[in-house]
Coordinates of C-alpha atoms (C1' of nucleotides) in Angstrom, one line a residue:
Chain A
M592 CA -11.4 -10.5 -26.0
T593 CA -8.6 -8.7 -24.8
A594 CA -7.3 -9.3 -21.2
L595 CA -8.9 -6.4 -18.6
Q596 CA -6.1 -4.2 -17.9
I597 CA -6.3 -2.5 -14.1
T598 CA -4.9 0.6 -12.7
V599 CA -4.4 0.8 -9.2
D600 CA -4.2 4.2 -7.6
V601 CA -3.1 4.4 -4.1
V602 CA -4.3 7.6 -2.2
T603 CA -3.8 8.9 1.3
V604 CA -6.7 10.9 3.5
I605 CA -4.1 13.3 5.4
F606 CA -5.7 14.2 8.8
S607 CA -4.1 16.8 10.9
V608 CA -5.3 18.9 14.2
D609 CA -4.6 22.5 14.6
P610 CA -4.6 23.7 18.3
E611 CA -4.4 27.2 17.6
A612 CA -7.2 27.2 15.3
N613 CA -8.5 24.8 17.3
R614 CA -9.6 22.7 14.1
L615 CA -9.3 19.0 11.9
L616 CA -7.6 19.7 9.1
V617 CA -7.4 17.4 6.3
L618 CA -4.7 17.9 2.8
V619 CA -5.8 18.4 -0.7
C620 CA -3.9 19.1 -3.6
G621 CA -4.6 20.8 -6.7
G622 CA -6.2 24.0 -7.7
E623 CA -9.6 24.0 -9.4
L624 CA -11.1 20.9 -8.2
P625 CA -8.7 19.6 -5.7
R626 CA -8.1 15.9 -4.8
L627 CA -6.8 13.9 -2.1
P628 CA -2.9 12.9 -2.6
G629 CA -2.4 10.0 -4.5
L630 CA -0.4 7.6 -7.0
V631 CA -0.3 5.3 -9.3
L632 CA 0.7 2.0 -8.1
A633 CA 3.7 1.2 -10.5
E634 CA 7.1 0.6 -8.0
E635 CA 8.5 -2.4 -6.2
L636 CA 7.1 -1.3 -2.9
S637 CA 3.9 -3.2 -0.6
L638 CA 0.6 -1.0 -0.5
A639 CA 1.9 0.9 3.1
E640 CA 5.1 1.5 1.5
Q641 CA 3.5 3.3 -1.3
A642 CA 0.7 4.9 1.1
Y643 CA 3.9 6.8 2.7
Q644 CA 5.7 7.9 -0.7
V645 CA 2.3 9.5 -1.2
L646 CA 2.2 11.3 1.9
A647 CA 6.1 12.0 1.6
T648 CA 5.5 13.5 -1.6
K649 CA 3.3 16.3 -0.2
V650 CA 4.3 16.6 3.6
Q651 CA 7.5 16.7 5.4
V652 CA 6.6 15.0 8.5
E653 CA 8.2 12.9 11.3
H654 CA 5.3 11.3 13.6
L655 CA 2.4 10.0 12.2
Y656 CA -0.2 7.2 11.8
L657 CA -1.2 5.1 8.4
E658 CA -3.2 2.7 8.3
Q659 CA -5.4 1.2 5.3
L660 CA -8.8 2.7 4.9
Y661 CA -10.7 0.9 2.0
T662 CA -10.4 -0.1 -1.4
F663 CA -12.6 1.5 -3.9
G664 CA -13.5 -0.1 -6.9
G665 CA -16.2 0.9 -9.1
P666 CA -16.8 0.5 -12.3
G667 CA -17.7 3.8 -13.2
R668 CA -16.0 5.6 -10.3
D669 CA -12.8 6.7 -12.6
E670 CA -13.1 8.9 -15.8
R671 CA -10.3 7.5 -17.1
E672 CA -11.9 4.2 -17.2
T673 CA -12.9 2.3 -20.5
S674 CA -14.0 -1.1 -21.4
Q675 CA -10.8 -2.2 -21.4
R676 CA -9.4 -0.5 -18.5
R677 CA -10.2 -0.7 -15.2
C678 CA -9.4 1.7 -12.0
L679 CA -9.1 0.4 -8.2
C680 CA -8.3 2.8 -5.6
V681 CA -7.1 1.7 -2.6
A682 CA -7.4 4.6 0.5
Y683 CA -5.5 5.1 3.3
F684 CA -6.0 7.1 5.9
A685 CA -3.3 9.1 8.0
L686 CA -2.9 11.3 10.9
V687 CA 0.3 13.5 10.7
Q688 CA 1.4 16.0 13.9
Y689 CA 0.3 19.3 12.4
Q690 CA 2.9 21.6 14.1
E691 CA 6.3 19.8 12.7
T692 CA 4.4 19.0 9.1
V693 CA 6.1 21.0 6.3
L694 CA 4.2 21.4 3.1
L695 CA 5.8 20.4 -0.1
L696 CA 4.3 23.2 -2.3
E697 CA 5.8 22.0 -5.9
P698 CA 5.0 20.4 -8.0
Q699 CA 1.4 20.8 -7.1
P700 CA -0.1 23.1 -4.4
V701 CA -1.2 21.5 -1.5
Q702 CA -3.0 22.7 1.3
W703 CA -4.9 22.0 4.8
V704 CA -8.8 22.6 4.6
P705 CA -11.0 22.6 7.7
V706 CA -13.1 19.2 7.2
P707 CA -16.4 21.1 7.8
Q708 CA -15.8 23.5 4.9
L709 CA -14.3 20.7 2.7
P710 CA -15.0 21.7 -1.2
V711 CA -16.2 20.0 -3.8
L712 CA -13.6 17.2 -4.5
W713 CA -12.3 15.8 -7.8
G714 CA -14.1 12.0 -8.2
D715 CA -15.1 9.8 -4.9
H716 CA -12.7 11.7 -2.7
A717 CA -15.0 13.5 -0.7
Q718 CA -16.9 10.1 -0.1
I719 CA -13.2 8.7 0.9
V720 CA -12.9 11.6 2.9
Q721 CA -16.2 10.8 5.2
Y722 CA -14.9 7.3 5.6
G723 CA -11.5 8.2 6.5
Y724 CA -13.4 10.9 9.0
Q725 CA -15.4 8.3 10.5
R726 CA -12.4 5.8 11.0
L727 CA -10.7 8.7 12.7
R728 CA -13.4 8.9 15.5
N729 CA -13.7 5.2 15.6
K730 CA -9.5 5.0 16.0
L731 CA -9.2 7.5 18.8
E732 CA -11.9 6.1 21.2
Y733 CA -9.9 2.6 21.4
S734 CA -6.5 3.0 20.0
P735 CA -3.6 4.8 21.1
I736 CA -3.2 6.7 17.9
A737 CA -3.3 10.3 19.7
F738 CA 0.1 10.0 21.4
Q739 CA 1.9 9.4 17.4
V740 CA 1.1 12.8 16.9
L741 CA 1.4 14.3 20.6
P742 CA 5.0 15.4 21.5
E743 CA 6.6 12.7 23.2
L744 CA 6.2 14.6 26.7
F745 CA 2.4 16.1 26.8
T746 CA 0.0 17.7 29.2
L747 CA -3.8 16.2 30.1
G748 CA -4.7 20.1 28.3
E749 CA -3.3 18.7 25.2
L750 CA -4.4 15.7 25.0
Y751 CA -7.8 16.3 25.7
Q752 CA -8.2 19.1 23.6
L753 CA -6.9 16.9 20.6
Y754 CA -10.0 14.7 21.7
T755 CA -12.5 17.2 21.7
I756 CA -11.5 18.9 18.3
I757 CA -11.8 15.7 16.5
L758 CA -14.8 14.4 18.3
G759 CA -16.7 17.4 19.6
E760 CA -16.6 19.4 22.4
D761 CA -19.3 16.9 24.3
F762 CA -17.9 13.7 24.4
S763 CA -16.7 14.2 27.4
D764 CA -15.9 16.2 31.0
Y765 CA -12.1 17.1 31.3
S766 CA -12.1 16.0 34.6
N767 CA -13.6 12.7 34.0
F768 CA -11.6 12.1 31.3
R769 CA -8.5 12.6 33.4
S770 CA -9.3 10.5 36.0
R771 CA -10.6 7.7 33.5
L772 CA -7.1 7.6 31.7
L773 CA -5.1 8.0 34.5
K774 CA -6.3 5.4 36.3
L775 CA -5.7 3.1 33.6
G776 CA -2.1 3.4 34.0
F777 CA -0.2 3.5 30.8
L778 CA 0.1 7.7 31.1
R779 CA 3.3 8.2 33.5
D780 CA 3.8 11.4 34.8
T781 CA 7.5 13.0 34.8
G782 CA 7.2 15.4 37.4
Q783 CA 8.3 18.3 35.3
K784 CA 6.1 20.9 35.3
V785 CA 5.2 23.9 32.1
C786 CA 3.4 26.7 31.5
R787 CA 0.7 27.8 28.8
G788 CA 0.2 31.3 29.0
A789 CA -2.2 32.0 32.6
G790 CA -3.0 29.1 34.8
R791 CA -1.2 26.9 36.9
P792 CA 1.3 24.9 35.5
A793 CA 0.9 21.4 34.0
S794 CA 2.1 18.0 34.5
L795 CA 4.0 16.5 31.5
Y796 CA 2.8 13.0 30.6
R797 CA 4.6 10.0 28.7
F798 CA 2.7 7.5 27.2
D799 CA 3.8 4.1 28.4
Q800 CA 3.8 1.6 25.4
H801 CA 4.1 -1.3 27.4
A802 CA 1.5 -0.6 30.2
F803 CA -1.1 0.1 27.4
L804 CA -0.4 -3.7 26.0
P805 CA -3.0 -5.3 28.0
Y806 CA -5.7 -2.8 26.2
Q807 CA -4.4 -3.9 22.9
D808 CA -7.5 -4.2 20.7
K809 CA -9.9 -3.9 23.5
P810 CA -12.8 -1.6 22.8
M811 CA -13.7 1.7 24.0
V812 CA -10.4 2.3 26.5
F813 CA -10.4 6.4 26.1
I814 CA -14.4 6.7 26.2
Chain B
M330 CA 10.6 0.2 -19.3
T331 CA 7.0 -1.4 -19.9
A332 CA 4.4 -0.3 -18.1
L333 CA 3.3 -2.5 -14.9
Q334 CA 0.6 -5.5 -15.1
I335 CA -1.9 -5.9 -12.1
T336 CA -3.8 -8.8 -11.7
V337 CA -6.3 -8.4 -8.8
D338 CA -7.9 -11.2 -7.0
V339 CA -11.1 -10.9 -5.0
V340 CA -11.4 -13.7 -2.5
T341 CA -14.0 -14.2 0.2
V342 CA -13.2 -15.8 3.8
I343 CA -16.6 -17.3 4.0
F344 CA -17.6 -18.3 7.9
S345 CA -20.4 -20.5 9.0
V346 CA -21.6 -21.8 12.9
D347 CA -22.4 -25.1 13.1
P348 CA -25.2 -25.2 16.1
E349 CA -25.1 -29.2 15.7
A350 CA -21.7 -29.4 16.1
N351 CA -21.1 -26.2 18.0
R352 CA -18.0 -24.7 16.0
L353 CA -17.1 -22.1 14.2
L354 CA -16.3 -23.2 10.1
V355 CA -14.6 -21.5 7.1
L356 CA -15.1 -22.4 3.6
V357 CA -11.4 -23.9 1.6
C358 CA -11.2 -25.1 -1.3
G359 CA -8.9 -27.7 -3.7
G360 CA -7.1 -30.8 -2.1
E361 CA -4.1 -30.7 -1.9
L362 CA -2.7 -27.4 -0.6
P363 CA -6.3 -25.7 0.1
R364 CA -7.4 -21.8 -0.6
L365 CA -9.8 -19.4 -0.2
P366 CA -12.2 -19.0 -2.6
G367 CA -11.2 -16.2 -5.1
L368 CA -11.6 -15.1 -8.7
V369 CA -9.4 -12.8 -10.9
L370 CA -11.2 -9.5 -11.1
A371 CA -12.2 -9.4 -14.8
E372 CA -15.9 -8.3 -15.4
E373 CA -17.6 -5.5 -15.3
L374 CA -18.8 -5.9 -11.2
S375 CA -17.8 -4.3 -8.9
L376 CA -16.1 -5.4 -5.8
A377 CA -18.9 -6.2 -3.8
E378 CA -20.3 -7.9 -6.8
Q379 CA -17.4 -10.1 -7.3
A380 CA -16.7 -11.2 -3.9
Y381 CA -20.6 -12.0 -4.3
Q382 CA -19.7 -14.2 -6.8
V383 CA -16.6 -16.3 -5.9
L384 CA -19.3 -16.9 -2.9
A385 CA -22.0 -18.0 -5.1
T386 CA -19.6 -20.0 -7.4
K387 CA -19.3 -22.2 -3.7
V388 CA -22.1 -22.3 -2.0
Q389 CA -25.7 -21.7 -2.5
V390 CA -27.6 -19.5 0.3
E391 CA -29.9 -17.2 0.9
H392 CA -29.0 -15.7 4.0
L393 CA -25.7 -13.9 4.5
Y394 CA -23.2 -11.0 5.4
L395 CA -20.6 -9.6 3.3
E396 CA -18.4 -6.9 3.5
Q397 CA -14.9 -5.5 2.9
L398 CA -11.8 -7.2 4.9
Y399 CA -8.5 -5.9 3.6
T400 CA -6.4 -5.3 0.6
F401 CA -3.3 -7.4 0.6
G402 CA -0.6 -6.2 -1.5
G403 CA 2.9 -8.0 -1.5
P404 CA 5.1 -7.7 -3.4
G405 CA 6.3 -11.3 -2.7
R406 CA 2.8 -12.2 -1.8
D407 CA 1.9 -14.0 -4.7
E408 CA 4.3 -16.5 -6.8
R409 CA 2.8 -15.9 -10.2
E410 CA 4.1 -12.1 -9.5
T411 CA 7.1 -10.9 -11.9
S412 CA 9.3 -8.0 -12.5
Q413 CA 6.6 -6.9 -14.9
R414 CA 3.2 -8.0 -12.9
R415 CA 1.6 -7.6 -9.6
C416 CA -1.2 -9.4 -7.9
L417 CA -3.1 -7.3 -5.4
C418 CA -5.6 -9.5 -3.2
V419 CA -9.1 -7.5 -2.3
A420 CA -10.3 -9.7 0.6
Y421 CA -14.2 -9.8 1.4
F422 CA -15.4 -11.4 4.6
A423 CA -19.1 -13.4 4.8
L424 CA -20.9 -14.7 7.0
V425 CA -23.6 -17.3 5.8
Q426 CA -26.3 -19.4 7.7
Y427 CA -25.1 -22.8 8.0
Q428 CA -28.2 -24.9 7.8
E429 CA -29.3 -23.7 4.7
T430 CA -26.0 -23.3 2.7
V431 CA -25.6 -26.1 -0.5
L432 CA -21.6 -26.6 -0.9
L433 CA -21.4 -26.9 -4.8
L434 CA -18.6 -29.5 -5.5
E435 CA -17.7 -28.9 -8.8
P436 CA -15.7 -28.0 -10.4
Q437 CA -13.1 -28.0 -7.5
P438 CA -13.7 -29.8 -4.2
V439 CA -14.8 -27.1 -1.3
Q440 CA -15.4 -28.2 2.4
W441 CA -16.0 -26.7 5.9
V442 CA -13.1 -26.8 8.6
P443 CA -13.1 -25.5 12.3
V444 CA -11.5 -22.1 12.3
P445 CA -9.0 -23.7 15.4
Q446 CA -7.9 -27.0 12.9
L447 CA -7.6 -24.5 10.1
P448 CA -4.8 -26.4 7.8
V449 CA -1.8 -25.1 6.1
L450 CA -3.2 -22.9 3.2
W451 CA -2.2 -21.6 -0.1
G452 CA 0.3 -18.4 0.3
D453 CA -1.1 -16.2 2.6
H454 CA -4.4 -17.2 3.1
A455 CA -4.2 -17.9 6.5
Q456 CA -3.3 -14.7 7.2
I457 CA -6.6 -13.5 5.7
V458 CA -8.7 -15.8 7.5
Q459 CA -7.1 -14.9 11.2
Y460 CA -8.0 -11.1 9.7
G461 CA -11.2 -12.0 8.8
Y462 CA -11.6 -14.3 12.3
Q463 CA -10.8 -11.3 14.6
R464 CA -13.1 -8.5 12.4
L465 CA -16.4 -11.2 12.9
R466 CA -15.7 -11.1 16.7
N467 CA -15.2 -7.5 16.6
K468 CA -18.4 -7.0 14.6
L469 CA -20.0 -9.3 16.4
E470 CA -20.0 -6.8 19.3
Y471 CA -21.5 -3.9 18.0
S472 CA -23.4 -5.4 15.0
P473 CA -26.3 -6.8 14.2
I474 CA -24.6 -9.4 11.9
A475 CA -25.9 -12.4 13.2
F476 CA -29.6 -11.6 12.5
Q477 CA -28.7 -11.9 9.0
V478 CA -27.9 -15.7 9.4
L479 CA -30.3 -16.8 12.0
P480 CA -34.0 -17.5 11.0
E481 CA -36.5 -15.0 10.8
L482 CA -38.0 -15.9 14.2
F483 CA -35.2 -17.3 16.8
T484 CA -35.0 -18.1 20.5
L485 CA -32.9 -16.6 22.8
G486 CA -30.9 -19.7 23.6
E487 CA -30.0 -20.0 19.6
L488 CA -28.9 -16.5 19.3
Y489 CA -26.6 -16.9 22.7
Q490 CA -25.3 -20.0 21.1
L491 CA -24.2 -18.3 18.2
Y492 CA -22.4 -15.6 20.4
T493 CA -20.5 -18.4 22.6
I494 CA -19.4 -20.5 19.3
I495 CA -17.9 -16.9 18.1
L496 CA -16.7 -15.5 21.0
G497 CA -16.0 -18.3 23.4
E498 CA -18.1 -19.5 26.3
D499 CA -17.4 -17.2 28.9
F500 CA -18.0 -14.3 27.0
S501 CA -21.2 -13.4 29.0
D502 CA -23.8 -15.3 31.3
Y503 CA -26.8 -16.4 29.7
S504 CA -29.2 -14.8 31.9
N505 CA -27.0 -11.3 31.5
F506 CA -26.8 -11.2 28.1
R507 CA -30.5 -12.1 27.9
S508 CA -31.8 -9.5 30.1
R509 CA -29.5 -6.8 28.4
L510 CA -30.5 -7.6 24.8
L511 CA -34.4 -7.6 25.7
K512 CA -33.9 -4.2 27.8
L513 CA -32.4 -2.6 24.3
G514 CA -35.7 -3.2 22.9
F515 CA -35.2 -4.5 19.1
L516 CA -35.9 -8.2 19.6
R517 CA -39.6 -8.6 19.6
D518 CA -41.4 -11.4 21.6
T519 CA -43.7 -13.0 19.0
G520 CA -45.3 -15.2 21.2
Q521 CA -45.2 -18.4 19.9
K522 CA -43.2 -21.0 21.6
V523 CA -41.2 -23.7 20.1
C524 CA -39.7 -27.3 21.8
R525 CA -36.0 -28.0 21.4
G526 CA -36.1 -31.5 23.0
A527 CA -36.4 -31.3 26.7
G528 CA -36.5 -28.3 28.4
R529 CA -39.3 -25.7 28.8
P530 CA -40.3 -24.2 25.7
A531 CA -38.7 -21.2 24.2
S532 CA -40.3 -17.8 22.7
L533 CA -39.3 -17.2 19.6
Y534 CA -38.0 -13.7 18.9
R535 CA -38.4 -11.4 15.8
F536 CA -35.3 -9.0 15.2
D537 CA -36.8 -5.1 14.7
Q538 CA -34.6 -3.5 12.1
H539 CA -36.4 0.0 13.0
A540 CA -36.1 -0.2 16.6
F541 CA -32.1 -0.9 16.0
L542 CA -31.5 2.3 14.1
P543 CA -30.8 4.2 17.6
Y544 CA -27.9 1.9 18.0
Q545 CA -26.7 2.0 14.3
D546 CA -22.8 2.7 14.6
K547 CA -22.7 2.7 18.2
P548 CA -20.3 1.0 20.4
M549 CA -20.6 -2.2 22.2
V550 CA -24.3 -3.0 22.0
F551 CA -23.9 -7.0 22.6
I552 CA -21.7 -7.1 25.4
Chain C
dG1084 C1' -39.6 -37.1 40.3
dC1085 C1' -35.9 -36.0 37.4
dA1086 C1' -33.0 -33.5 34.4
dA1087 C1' -32.8 -29.9 30.6
dA1088 C1' -33.9 -25.7 28.8
dA1089 C1' -36.2 -21.4 29.6
dG1090 C1' -36.7 -16.9 32.3
dT1091 C1' -36.8 -14.0 36.3
dG1092 C1' -35.1 -11.7 40.3
dT1093 C1' -31.2 -10.2 43.5
dT1094 C1' -27.5 -8.6 45.7
dT1095 C1' -22.9 -6.8 45.0
dT1096 C1' -19.6 -4.2 42.8
dC1097 C1' -18.3 -0.9 39.6
dC1098 C1' -18.1 2.7 36.3
dG1099 C1' -19.6 7.2 34.0
dT1100 C1' -21.5 11.9 34.3
dA1101 C1' -22.3 15.8 36.6
dC1102 C1' -21.1 18.5 39.7
dA1103 C1' -18.3 21.5 43.2
dC1104 C1' -14.1 22.8 44.7
dC1105 C1' -9.1 23.8 45.4
dC1106 C1' -4.5 25.2 43.1
dA1107 C1' -1.0 28.0 41.1
dT1108 C1' 0.3 31.1 38.3
dG1109 C1' 0.1 35.3 34.8
dT1110 C1' -1.6 40.5 34.2
Chain D
dA346 C1' -7.6 40.7 42.8
dC347 C1' -9.0 37.9 39.7
dA348 C1' -8.7 35.5 35.3
dT349 C1' -7.2 31.5 33.3
dG350 C1' -6.3 26.4 33.2
dG351 C1' -4.9 22.5 36.5
dG352 C1' -6.4 19.3 39.4
dT353 C1' -8.9 17.0 43.3
dG354 C1' -13.2 15.3 45.4
dT355 C1' -18.2 13.5 46.0
dA356 C1' -22.7 12.1 45.4
dC357 C1' -25.8 9.8 42.7
dG358 C1' -27.6 6.7 39.0
dG359 C1' -27.5 2.8 36.4
dA360 C1' -25.2 -0.8 34.1
dA361 C1' -22.1 -5.4 34.9
dA362 C1' -21.2 -9.7 36.8
dA363 C1' -22.5 -13.5 39.8
dC364 C1' -25.5 -16.2 41.3
dA365 C1' -30.2 -18.0 43.3
dC366 C1' -34.4 -19.1 42.3
dT367 C1' -39.0 -20.5 39.5
dT368 C1' -41.3 -22.6 35.4
dT369 C1' -42.2 -25.9 31.8
dT370 C1' -41.5 -29.1 29.1
dG371 C1' -39.4 -34.7 28.0
dC372 C1' -38.3 -39.1 29.5

DNA sequence: GCAAAAGTGTTTTCCGTACACCCATGT
DNA sequence: ACATGGGTGTACGGAAAACACTTTTGC
């Protein structure tokens, strides 16, 4: 009886919100049967560092949120498996700022695809995307991840748009969303105004990390 | 350059609630420097099956809840690691019914320890327990895991006690807890009464799985 | 009778929801 | 001027928190 060989993949589900086209995107790579970006665990890196490497080989971006999602572990979920070899997959989930993200098209083609029109993916990667999408929606409700992919200064309209794209149009009324968040007190009005085409100029706000602390890990902060 | 060898441990943080002593317990094994129960991933089992095996080697119990917790992945978190060998740890979290649980003391000693008096544990196992404790408290708030470790028929007092032991005395008033839960409509009064020492006899309730469905994955059901 | 535990009801406050409405800009 | 998006205010229903009170048992 020989020892079991174990291969560990680290894959990252990378989400982004395109405010122009009003849709949620996920990054896939490869042409024929596309898959999530991933690497075989090999180097002297922590899992989180490796997940970041996975991301960095496919896109160039500064502002992002990254966390561990789930570990998928067959057997039978990966075609490379044999009776001596077992394949695990540690999945991470990321949200990146769309506007600043540059896709790195070499050596493999990569592309944004809208979540609702997700094509058939390699192996169980579609399942991993679904799992990540679920987590994204949950996180948005009690965690300030939105501010990590918004510009330093943002309007409440931009914030609201981010939420509606991910959670759906009917998650909340704009004016209620607005007053609820302002009452919480961790959004600072900078006083600066900005015009987005027609309409009244909007105030630019800043997220106050320190003022958010009381809400850390408390449920349902944003909804 | 040789290929990296990977060892994967599956460990399970097993919690239980002792209603007599009014405290939350976690299972540790070994004497000198105790550790969480765990096994090296080796067989043709899924991760969840393996986590269940880990549990089954230490305790005998029928009613339990089990789910994946987190994957810890150094490097540097495990003393068995070398430059050729990397150790990952897929942690699971379990809640078992205290009354029916039988500890299997062979081949290693195992014991329940109260969470507040947790001793120093091997490696990063204390951190894993903290992570599991956090998850347990969160789960309790929106998930019906309590009913998986309560008897088929239970009183609202027993349910309330389970919640207070895990979440603390001040999480909610008993009568408010009671009326909130009953209004949700997934607890069925069987009409049977039971006496627990002094005091008015309590109704025995049953959890109605079907009636709970509308609340599946909805936040803050119980608090 | 009294303590103990179960169960009911009430009051007050606060919050989410659904609106209506005003404001400041581009065209 | 009017469409567009930003921003404010209000009225209503319902839920959470605090707590008083009744009921039924053991001792």
